[in-house]
Amino acid sequence: MSNDPLLQPYQLKHLTLRNRIMTTSHEPAYGDDGMPKDRYRLYHLERAKAGVSMVMTAGSASTSRDSPPVFSNLLVWKDEIVPWMKRLVDDCHEAGAAVMIQLSHLGRRTRWDKGDWLPVVSSTHEREPAHRATPKPAEDWDIARIIKDYVDAAERMQEAGLDGIEIMCHGHLLDQFMSPLTNTLDAPYGGSLENRARLTMEILAAIRKKVGPEIIIGMRYGVDEMEPGGIDIEEGVAIGKIFRDSGLVDYLNINRSRIHTDPAMTDLIPVQGMRSAPHLDFAGRIKAEVGMPTLHAARIPDVATARHAVATGQVDMVGMTRAHIADPHIVRKIVEGREHDIRPCVGATYCLDRIYQGGMALCIHNPSTGREETQPHEIAAAAVKKKVVVVGAGPAGLEAARVAAERGHSVVVFEVASQPGGQIRLTAQTKRRAEMIGIIDWRLAQCTAKEVEFRFNTWAEAADVLAEKPDVVVIATGGLPQTDLLAAGNDLVVSSWDILSGDVKPGTNVLIYDDAGDHAALQAAQIIADTGARVEVMTRDRSFSPEVMGMNLVPYMRALQDKAVTFTVTYKLDAVRRAGNQLEAVIGSDYMKLTKTAVYDQVVVNCGTQPLADLYFQLKPASGNKGAVDYGALIDGKPQPAVEGFQLFRIGDAVEARNTHAAIYDALRLVRTV
Ligand SMILES: Cc1cc2nc3c(=O)[nH]c(=O)nc-3n(C[C@H](O)[C@H](O)[C@H](O)COP(=O)(O)O)c2cc1C
Ligand code: SF4
């Protein structure tokens, strides 16, 4: 047996966990009408089969009708969930993993215009900034039905065969009661710690009474809210001891910070550029002081850190949640001595941000996650070996090359630059986003191991491509910044890429006109503001940076708010003209006929990219498919129709400006059937 600390079993009460790695609860929003149907089941099963010891299903599965889902949470208040859950549990059990579920009443962390449009309930009138509902303080009859709902939900989960339930007590209703910051009630549910903890303890006692001792019950709670007047470490430890001494609870899952705003949540769930494992020592301290089995997750993205967490005894079970969204096969790869093959979680937190913006969690660079049914993680070998030529070594081109090589094809990649990476290399130049290069490095290593031939510093002409006698040509040449958007003065502006790359020195009084709303504008703003310059970010949209979601916005704001940076929304830049040695911006609006001017010494535009597709159009007439993609076959995961001569495809930003996930998904689903 291995002596790797991560691979040692752990005895949690009567439950033997086969190793120390788990996924903590996270709602990927794959439910269908609140039910964990096939997509949900296959997502967890993939991890279970690959060796994870426990999957904590759901995130905040809703126990009551007045806790409506805000990110497609599972509805455990419905009886019909039992058979769906049972199927998932049975499959994961068969694969050797334990299965638990996190239950919660969201309290004010939801919206009244979701679900059944019921009033939102909490222990305060004050709204939660993140979800905006202004709650009513709970009445006695609310408390009675909420306790009953928890018990009924726990009973349903026991019937479905789950190994345990985790009560979410952080930022949700129970924590709203527990925290002095969000409890304005009088006794018996407000005031002293005993009173604030009363609802939680009543729920725990009622659940235990119903389900008995043979099911694990854990508490996930915010031990330290890191805010004046909130739960501090001493009180957090005291709460842990109340749980311990009650004899009702089997483990603690340690959280720190709050979740009522995006910045607070980012301190709990750090994004790229923030410290790894920031709360690990803290979890170890709580474990030592309370003396209960301890689980913890907070940006422990790599095996070395996870191993350290367990080897030092700071935690009993380590959560690697986003790490498994990026690569569900982590445990298998550890066991097989293939840690170097693990697809790294680069902390982009596209996954978490997307459950709000896009309605489901997707990994920025693993398009198979959440699509296990249609886009399996494993790439099948091809029956016929082909010659595949890829042009462009950005994320799309590298993914195409990786997948083609996995299929067993012979692959050549042309790249005009001296290094791979395309736009990601540009992004990664900002220190805080340097981890993004992991998307490129991992693919390069995978391609190199499969003997993909790279020709860097090579501007591929049609003749170079044809000389390879390809069966398949994939054009992944990306795009170039679009700066041709003004009625006059396009020659006077620079692009956000010019700033990011360092090709253009920042001015001292700069307008960034952001028509794309993505990271590049904010990255450029940060670079310029860091020099001490004044920056105005202007957009015609009604909010700034609409493509940069909640968690991702936080580091930018933390870098910009104490500098001379302002944001102007609902105005558009129409033209730029010279005014002596300055530039005069002509500004209009979509809302009314209006023209005003302002003077800057530099105007930067961020307007996405224009496809760089000359080579594609040169090759198109000679190709067998004339560049056409059969979308039906593509979506169904079937091969593209066979043709005489070579097949030609174009992917990623060479088609149109999108994002990294889209580029990689283009490549994966097309090339996996080549
Ligand atoms: C998409 C997504 C949804 C999440 N939803 C929940 C949730 O509903 N309840 C919860 O306790 N934690 C939730 N989390 C937090 C995770 O359990 C975990 O604490 C966090 O991702 C930090 O661990 P990691 O760095 O290993 O990912 C969510 C995380 C992600 C990525
Ligand atoms: S989106 Fe980013 S943070 Fe989320 S799993 Fe993928 S790599 Fe990790």
Short mmCIF file of N, CA and C in Angstrom, two decimals, residues 49-194:
data_model
loop_
_atom_site.label_atom_id
_atom_site.label_comp_id
_atom_site.label_asym_id
_atom_site.label_seq_id
_atom_site.Cartn_x
_atom_site.Cartn_y
_atom_site.Cartn_z
N LYS A 49 -15.45 7.46 -9.98
CA LYS A 49 -14.73 6.40 -10.69
C LYS A 49 -13.22 6.65 -10.67
N ALA A 50 -12.85 7.92 -10.68
CA ALA A 50 -11.42 8.25 -10.72
C ALA A 50 -10.78 8.21 -9.33
N GLY A 51 -11.57 7.90 -8.29
CA GLY A 51 -10.95 7.60 -7.00
C GLY A 51 -11.18 8.56 -5.87
N VAL A 52 -11.90 9.66 -6.10
CA VAL A 52 -12.13 10.58 -5.00
C VAL A 52 -12.86 9.83 -3.88
N SER A 53 -12.56 10.18 -2.61
CA SER A 53 -13.12 9.35 -1.54
C SER A 53 -14.56 9.72 -1.21
N MET A 54 -14.87 11.01 -1.37
CA MET A 54 -16.24 11.42 -1.05
C MET A 54 -16.66 12.55 -1.97
N VAL A 55 -17.86 12.45 -2.51
CA VAL A 55 -18.41 13.58 -3.25
C VAL A 55 -19.51 14.19 -2.40
N MET A 56 -19.37 15.49 -2.17
CA MET A 56 -20.42 16.22 -1.45
C MET A 56 -21.31 16.80 -2.54
N THR A 57 -22.47 16.21 -2.69
CA THR A 57 -23.32 16.65 -3.80
C THR A 57 -24.07 17.92 -3.41
N ALA A 58 -24.60 18.52 -4.42
CA ALA A 58 -25.37 19.76 -4.30
C ALA A 58 -24.49 20.85 -3.72
N GLY A 59 -24.99 22.01 -3.77
CA GLY A 59 -24.47 23.11 -2.98
C GLY A 59 -25.74 23.73 -2.51
N SER A 60 -25.92 23.75 -1.21
CA SER A 60 -27.08 24.44 -0.69
C SER A 60 -28.38 23.90 -1.29
N ALA A 61 -28.55 22.58 -1.26
CA ALA A 61 -29.82 22.03 -1.76
C ALA A 61 -30.94 22.59 -0.90
N SER A 62 -31.98 23.03 -1.56
CA SER A 62 -32.99 23.84 -0.87
C SER A 62 -33.97 22.99 -0.07
N THR A 63 -34.08 23.31 1.22
CA THR A 63 -34.94 22.52 2.10
C THR A 63 -36.39 23.03 2.13
N SER A 64 -36.60 24.30 1.79
CA SER A 64 -37.94 24.89 1.94
C SER A 64 -38.36 25.64 0.69
N ARG A 65 -39.63 25.79 0.54
CA ARG A 65 -40.14 26.48 -0.66
C ARG A 65 -39.81 27.97 -0.63
N ASP A 66 -39.61 28.53 0.56
CA ASP A 66 -39.23 29.95 0.59
C ASP A 66 -37.71 30.11 0.62
N SER A 67 -37.02 29.08 0.11
CA SER A 67 -35.58 29.17 -0.12
C SER A 67 -35.36 28.85 -1.60
N PRO A 68 -35.92 29.70 -2.48
CA PRO A 68 -35.90 29.35 -3.90
C PRO A 68 -34.49 29.39 -4.47
N PRO A 69 -34.24 28.54 -5.46
CA PRO A 69 -32.88 28.46 -6.01
C PRO A 69 -32.45 29.76 -6.67
N VAL A 70 -31.20 30.16 -6.41
CA VAL A 70 -30.65 31.30 -7.14
C VAL A 70 -29.62 30.85 -8.15
N PHE A 71 -29.12 29.61 -8.02
CA PHE A 71 -28.25 29.08 -9.07
C PHE A 71 -28.60 27.61 -9.29
N SER A 72 -29.87 27.39 -9.63
CA SER A 72 -30.36 26.05 -9.97
C SER A 72 -30.12 25.04 -8.86
N ASN A 73 -30.26 25.44 -7.62
CA ASN A 73 -30.04 24.49 -6.51
C ASN A 73 -31.02 23.33 -6.61
N LEU A 74 -30.60 22.19 -6.07
CA LEU A 74 -31.49 21.03 -6.02
C LEU A 74 -32.63 21.32 -5.02
N LEU A 75 -33.78 20.72 -5.30
CA LEU A 75 -34.94 20.97 -4.46
C LEU A 75 -35.22 19.74 -3.60
N VAL A 76 -34.64 19.72 -2.41
CA VAL A 76 -34.81 18.55 -1.55
C VAL A 76 -36.14 18.58 -0.81
N TRP A 77 -36.91 19.65 -0.98
CA TRP A 77 -38.24 19.65 -0.37
C TRP A 77 -39.23 18.84 -1.20
N LYS A 78 -38.79 18.36 -2.37
CA LYS A 78 -39.69 17.56 -3.21
C LYS A 78 -39.42 16.07 -3.01
N ASP A 79 -40.47 15.29 -2.86
CA ASP A 79 -40.31 13.84 -2.73
C ASP A 79 -39.68 13.22 -3.97
N GLU A 80 -39.96 13.79 -5.13
CA GLU A 80 -39.48 13.18 -6.37
C GLU A 80 -37.96 13.17 -6.50
N ILE A 81 -37.27 13.87 -5.58
CA ILE A 81 -35.81 13.87 -5.66
C ILE A 81 -35.22 12.52 -5.23
N VAL A 82 -35.97 11.77 -4.43
CA VAL A 82 -35.40 10.55 -3.83
C VAL A 82 -34.88 9.56 -4.89
N PRO A 83 -35.70 9.15 -5.88
CA PRO A 83 -35.16 8.20 -6.87
C PRO A 83 -34.00 8.75 -7.68
N TRP A 84 -34.04 10.06 -8.00
CA TRP A 84 -32.92 10.63 -8.76
C TRP A 84 -31.64 10.56 -7.94
N MET A 85 -31.78 10.92 -6.69
CA MET A 85 -30.60 10.93 -5.82
C MET A 85 -30.10 9.51 -5.59
N LYS A 86 -31.04 8.58 -5.47
CA LYS A 86 -30.66 7.19 -5.20
C LYS A 86 -29.81 6.63 -6.34
N ARG A 87 -30.20 6.97 -7.56
CA ARG A 87 -29.42 6.49 -8.72
C ARG A 87 -28.00 7.01 -8.66
N LEU A 88 -27.89 8.28 -8.35
CA LEU A 88 -26.55 8.90 -8.26
C LEU A 88 -25.74 8.22 -7.15
N VAL A 89 -26.39 8.04 -6.01
CA VAL A 89 -25.71 7.45 -4.84
C VAL A 89 -25.27 6.02 -5.16
N ASP A 90 -26.18 5.25 -5.74
CA ASP A 90 -25.85 3.84 -6.03
C ASP A 90 -24.66 3.76 -6.97
N ASP A 91 -24.67 4.58 -8.01
CA ASP A 91 -23.57 4.55 -8.99
C ASP A 91 -22.25 4.94 -8.34
N CYS A 92 -22.27 5.99 -7.54
CA CYS A 92 -21.02 6.45 -6.92
C CYS A 92 -20.55 5.44 -5.88
N HIS A 93 -21.49 4.84 -5.14
CA HIS A 93 -21.11 3.79 -4.19
C HIS A 93 -20.43 2.63 -4.90
N GLU A 94 -21.02 2.26 -6.02
CA GLU A 94 -20.44 1.14 -6.78
C GLU A 94 -19.00 1.47 -7.22
N ALA A 95 -18.76 2.76 -7.45
CA ALA A 95 -17.41 3.18 -7.85
C ALA A 95 -16.51 3.39 -6.63
N GLY A 96 -17.04 3.18 -5.43
CA GLY A 96 -16.20 3.21 -4.24
C GLY A 96 -16.16 4.52 -3.49
N ALA A 97 -16.99 5.49 -3.89
CA ALA A 97 -16.97 6.79 -3.21
C ALA A 97 -18.16 6.93 -2.26
N ALA A 98 -17.92 7.60 -1.16
CA ALA A 98 -19.03 7.96 -0.27
C ALA A 98 -19.74 9.17 -0.86
N VAL A 99 -21.02 9.30 -0.52
CA VAL A 99 -21.81 10.40 -1.08
C VAL A 99 -22.57 11.10 0.04
N MET A 100 -22.38 12.40 0.09
CA MET A 100 -23.16 13.21 1.03
C MET A 100 -23.86 14.32 0.26
N ILE A 101 -24.69 15.07 0.94
CA ILE A 101 -25.35 16.20 0.31
C ILE A 101 -25.38 17.37 1.29
N GLN A 102 -25.22 18.56 0.74
CA GLN A 102 -25.32 19.75 1.59
C GLN A 102 -26.73 20.30 1.53
N LEU A 103 -27.33 20.46 2.69
CA LEU A 103 -28.69 20.99 2.77
C LEU A 103 -28.67 22.40 3.33
N SER A 104 -29.58 23.22 2.83
CA SER A 104 -29.62 24.57 3.36
C SER A 104 -30.94 25.27 3.11
N HIS A 105 -31.26 26.16 4.03
CA HIS A 105 -32.25 27.19 3.76
C HIS A 105 -31.44 28.46 3.53
N LEU A 106 -31.64 29.07 2.37
CA LEU A 106 -30.78 30.20 2.00
C LEU A 106 -31.07 31.47 2.79
N GLY A 107 -32.22 31.51 3.46
CA GLY A 107 -32.55 32.74 4.18
C GLY A 107 -32.63 33.91 3.22
N ARG A 108 -31.87 34.99 3.52
CA ARG A 108 -31.94 36.19 2.67
C ARG A 108 -31.03 36.06 1.45
N ARG A 109 -30.28 34.94 1.36
CA ARG A 109 -29.35 34.78 0.24
C ARG A 109 -30.07 34.23 -0.99
N THR A 110 -31.14 34.88 -1.35
CA THR A 110 -31.92 34.45 -2.52
C THR A 110 -32.71 35.66 -3.00
N ARG A 111 -33.71 35.40 -3.83
CA ARG A 111 -34.54 36.50 -4.33
C ARG A 111 -36.01 36.13 -4.22
N TRP A 112 -36.85 37.14 -3.96
CA TRP A 112 -38.28 36.87 -3.85
C TRP A 112 -38.92 36.60 -5.20
N ASP A 113 -38.23 36.99 -6.30
CA ASP A 113 -38.85 36.79 -7.61
C ASP A 113 -38.41 35.48 -8.25
N LYS A 114 -37.90 34.55 -7.44
CA LYS A 114 -37.56 33.21 -7.92
C LYS A 114 -38.60 32.22 -7.39
N GLY A 115 -38.59 31.01 -7.94
CA GLY A 115 -39.45 29.94 -7.41
C GLY A 115 -40.90 30.37 -7.30
N ASP A 116 -41.43 30.28 -6.08
CA ASP A 116 -42.87 30.53 -5.85
C ASP A 116 -43.18 31.97 -5.45
N TRP A 117 -42.23 32.88 -5.58
CA TRP A 117 -42.45 34.30 -5.24
C TRP A 117 -42.93 34.46 -3.79
N LEU A 118 -42.32 33.72 -2.89
CA LEU A 118 -42.67 33.86 -1.47
C LEU A 118 -41.79 34.92 -0.83
N PRO A 119 -42.24 35.52 0.25
CA PRO A 119 -41.38 36.49 0.94
C PRO A 119 -40.09 35.81 1.40
N VAL A 120 -39.02 36.58 1.39
CA VAL A 120 -37.73 36.05 1.82
C VAL A 120 -37.61 36.25 3.32
N VAL A 121 -37.04 35.26 4.00
CA VAL A 121 -37.03 35.27 5.46
C VAL A 121 -35.60 35.24 5.98
N SER A 122 -35.38 35.93 7.11
CA SER A 122 -34.05 35.91 7.72
C SER A 122 -34.19 36.27 9.20
N SER A 123 -33.06 36.62 9.80
CA SER A 123 -33.08 37.08 11.19
C SER A 123 -32.86 38.58 11.24
N THR A 124 -32.96 39.22 10.09
CA THR A 124 -32.73 40.66 9.98
C THR A 124 -33.60 41.21 8.85
N HIS A 125 -33.74 42.52 8.85
CA HIS A 125 -34.41 43.21 7.75
C HIS A 125 -33.42 43.57 6.65
N GLU A 126 -32.15 43.56 7.01
CA GLU A 126 -31.13 44.11 6.12
C GLU A 126 -30.91 43.21 4.91
N ARG A 127 -30.81 43.81 3.73
CA ARG A 127 -30.65 42.97 2.54
C ARG A 127 -29.24 42.43 2.42
N GLU A 128 -29.13 41.30 1.76
CA GLU A 128 -27.81 40.76 1.44
C GLU A 128 -27.37 41.43 0.14
N PRO A 129 -26.24 42.14 0.13
CA PRO A 129 -25.85 42.86 -1.08
C PRO A 129 -25.76 41.96 -2.32
N ALA A 130 -25.30 40.72 -2.14
CA ALA A 130 -25.08 39.87 -3.31
C ALA A 130 -26.38 39.48 -4.02
N HIS A 131 -27.45 39.24 -3.27
CA HIS A 131 -28.68 38.77 -3.91
C HIS A 131 -29.83 39.76 -3.83
N ARG A 132 -29.68 40.79 -3.03
CA ARG A 132 -30.51 41.98 -3.07
C ARG A 132 -31.87 41.90 -2.38
N ALA A 133 -32.32 40.72 -1.95
CA ALA A 133 -33.64 40.67 -1.33
C ALA A 133 -33.61 41.35 0.04
N THR A 134 -34.68 42.08 0.36
CA THR A 134 -34.83 42.67 1.69
C THR A 134 -35.76 41.76 2.48
N PRO A 135 -35.23 41.02 3.45
CA PRO A 135 -36.04 39.96 4.08
C PRO A 135 -36.95 40.46 5.20
N LYS A 136 -37.89 39.62 5.55
CA LYS A 136 -38.64 39.89 6.79
C LYS A 136 -38.01 39.01 7.88
N PRO A 137 -37.89 39.52 9.11
CA PRO A 137 -37.40 38.69 10.20
C PRO A 137 -38.38 37.54 10.46
N ALA A 138 -37.84 36.35 10.69
CA ALA A 138 -38.67 35.15 10.83
C ALA A 138 -39.60 35.26 12.03
N GLU A 139 -40.83 34.74 11.85
CA GLU A 139 -41.79 34.66 12.96
C GLU A 139 -41.76 33.25 13.51
N ASP A 140 -42.51 33.02 14.63
CA ASP A 140 -42.49 31.70 15.26
C ASP A 140 -42.95 30.59 14.31
N TRP A 141 -43.98 30.92 13.50
CA TRP A 141 -44.48 29.88 12.59
C TRP A 141 -43.50 29.60 11.45
N ASP A 142 -42.69 30.62 11.09
CA ASP A 142 -41.65 30.37 10.09
C ASP A 142 -40.64 29.36 10.65
N ILE A 143 -40.25 29.60 11.91
CA ILE A 143 -39.22 28.76 12.51
C ILE A 143 -39.71 27.31 12.61
N ALA A 144 -40.95 27.15 13.01
CA ALA A 144 -41.49 25.79 13.15
C ALA A 144 -41.48 25.05 11.82
N ARG A 145 -41.92 25.74 10.75
CA ARG A 145 -41.98 25.01 9.46
C ARG A 145 -40.58 24.79 8.89
N ILE A 146 -39.67 25.72 9.14
CA ILE A 146 -38.30 25.55 8.61
C ILE A 146 -37.63 24.34 9.27
N ILE A 147 -37.85 24.18 10.58
CA ILE A 147 -37.27 23.01 11.27
C ILE A 147 -37.85 21.73 10.67
N LYS A 148 -39.15 21.72 10.47
CA LYS A 148 -39.80 20.52 9.91
C LYS A 148 -39.27 20.23 8.50
N ASP A 149 -39.09 21.29 7.72
CA ASP A 149 -38.59 21.11 6.35
C ASP A 149 -37.19 20.48 6.35
N TYR A 150 -36.34 20.91 7.27
CA TYR A 150 -35.00 20.32 7.36
C TYR A 150 -35.10 18.83 7.68
N VAL A 151 -35.97 18.50 8.62
CA VAL A 151 -36.09 17.10 9.03
C VAL A 151 -36.61 16.26 7.86
N ASP A 152 -37.62 16.76 7.17
CA ASP A 152 -38.17 16.02 6.04
C ASP A 152 -37.11 15.83 4.95
N ALA A 153 -36.33 16.87 4.72
CA ALA A 153 -35.29 16.79 3.69
C ALA A 153 -34.25 15.74 4.08
N ALA A 154 -33.85 15.76 5.35
CA ALA A 154 -32.85 14.79 5.82
C ALA A 154 -33.39 13.36 5.68
N GLU A 155 -34.65 13.21 5.98
CA GLU A 155 -35.26 11.88 5.88
C GLU A 155 -35.27 11.39 4.42
N ARG A 156 -35.58 12.31 3.51
CA ARG A 156 -35.56 11.95 2.08
C ARG A 156 -34.16 11.50 1.68
N MET A 157 -33.15 12.22 2.15
CA MET A 157 -31.78 11.88 1.76
C MET A 157 -31.35 10.55 2.38
N GLN A 158 -31.84 10.26 3.56
CA GLN A 158 -31.55 8.96 4.15
C GLN A 158 -32.19 7.85 3.32
N GLU A 159 -33.40 8.11 2.88
CA GLU A 159 -34.11 7.13 2.04
C GLU A 159 -33.36 6.90 0.72
N ALA A 160 -32.72 7.95 0.22
CA ALA A 160 -31.98 7.82 -1.04
C ALA A 160 -30.63 7.13 -0.85
N GLY A 161 -30.30 6.83 0.40
CA GLY A 161 -29.08 6.03 0.66
C GLY A 161 -27.82 6.84 0.85
N LEU A 162 -27.96 8.13 1.07
CA LEU A 162 -26.75 8.94 1.24
C LEU A 162 -26.02 8.57 2.53
N ASP A 163 -24.69 8.75 2.50
CA ASP A 163 -23.90 8.45 3.69
C ASP A 163 -24.03 9.55 4.73
N GLY A 164 -24.43 10.72 4.28
CA GLY A 164 -24.53 11.78 5.27
C GLY A 164 -25.09 13.06 4.70
N ILE A 165 -25.34 13.99 5.61
CA ILE A 165 -25.79 15.31 5.19
C ILE A 165 -24.91 16.36 5.87
N GLU A 166 -24.66 17.39 5.08
CA GLU A 166 -23.90 18.52 5.64
C GLU A 166 -24.86 19.69 5.75
N ILE A 167 -24.90 20.29 6.91
CA ILE A 167 -25.75 21.46 7.11
C ILE A 167 -24.91 22.69 6.80
N MET A 168 -25.36 23.44 5.81
CA MET A 168 -24.64 24.65 5.42
C MET A 168 -25.01 25.77 6.38
N CYS A 169 -24.02 26.20 7.12
CA CYS A 169 -24.27 27.21 8.13
C CYS A 169 -23.30 28.36 7.91
N HIS A 170 -23.16 28.80 6.68
CA HIS A 170 -22.27 29.92 6.42
C HIS A 170 -22.93 30.85 5.42
N GLY A 171 -23.34 32.00 5.90
CA GLY A 171 -23.95 32.99 5.00
C GLY A 171 -25.40 32.69 4.70
N HIS A 172 -25.86 31.48 5.02
CA HIS A 172 -27.24 31.11 4.76
C HIS A 172 -28.05 31.32 6.06
N LEU A 173 -29.31 30.88 6.04
CA LEU A 173 -30.21 31.24 7.14
C LEU A 173 -29.61 30.95 8.53
N LEU A 174 -29.03 29.77 8.71
CA LEU A 174 -28.59 29.41 10.06
C LEU A 174 -27.46 30.32 10.53
N ASP A 175 -26.60 30.69 9.61
CA ASP A 175 -25.51 31.61 9.95
C ASP A 175 -26.04 33.03 10.12
N GLN A 176 -27.08 33.36 9.35
CA GLN A 176 -27.68 34.68 9.53
C GLN A 176 -28.20 34.80 10.97
N PHE A 177 -28.78 33.72 11.47
CA PHE A 177 -29.21 33.70 12.88
C PHE A 177 -27.99 33.76 13.81
N MET A 178 -26.95 33.02 13.44
CA MET A 178 -25.80 32.84 14.34
C MET A 178 -24.97 34.12 14.47
N SER A 179 -24.89 34.90 13.39
CA SER A 179 -23.96 36.03 13.38
C SER A 179 -24.59 37.28 13.99
N PRO A 180 -23.88 37.94 14.89
CA PRO A 180 -24.39 39.20 15.44
C PRO A 180 -24.59 40.26 14.36
N LEU A 181 -23.91 40.10 13.22
CA LEU A 181 -24.04 41.09 12.14
C LEU A 181 -25.39 41.00 11.45
N THR A 182 -26.04 39.87 11.55
CA THR A 182 -27.29 39.67 10.79
C THR A 182 -28.42 39.13 11.67
N ASN A 183 -28.30 39.30 12.97
CA ASN A 183 -29.39 38.85 13.84
C ASN A 183 -29.86 40.03 14.68
N THR A 184 -31.07 40.51 14.35
CA THR A 184 -31.62 41.64 15.12
C THR A 184 -32.80 41.16 15.96
N LEU A 185 -32.92 39.84 16.12
CA LEU A 185 -34.07 39.29 16.85
C LEU A 185 -33.87 39.42 18.36
N ASP A 186 -34.99 39.34 19.07
CA ASP A 186 -34.92 39.26 20.53
C ASP A 186 -34.86 37.78 20.92
N ALA A 187 -34.67 37.53 22.20
CA ALA A 187 -34.70 36.16 22.71
C ALA A 187 -36.05 35.53 22.34
N PRO A 188 -36.14 34.25 22.10
CA PRO A 188 -35.12 33.25 22.38
C PRO A 188 -34.15 32.99 21.21
N TYR A 189 -34.31 33.71 20.04
CA TYR A 189 -33.43 33.42 18.89
C TYR A 189 -32.42 34.53 18.62
N GLY A 190 -32.45 35.58 19.45
CA GLY A 190 -31.48 36.66 19.27
C GLY A 190 -30.81 36.99 20.59
N GLY A 191 -29.67 37.68 20.49
CA GLY A 191 -28.97 38.09 21.71
C GLY A 191 -27.73 37.26 21.96
N SER A 192 -27.74 36.43 22.98
CA SER A 192 -26.55 35.65 23.38
C SER A 192 -26.20 34.63 22.30
N LEU A 193 -24.99 34.12 22.36
CA LEU A 193 -24.58 33.07 21.41
C LEU A 193 -25.52 31.87 21.50
N GLU A 194 -25.86 31.52 22.72
CA GLU A 194 -26.76 30.38 22.91
C GLU A 194 -28.08 30.61 22.16
#
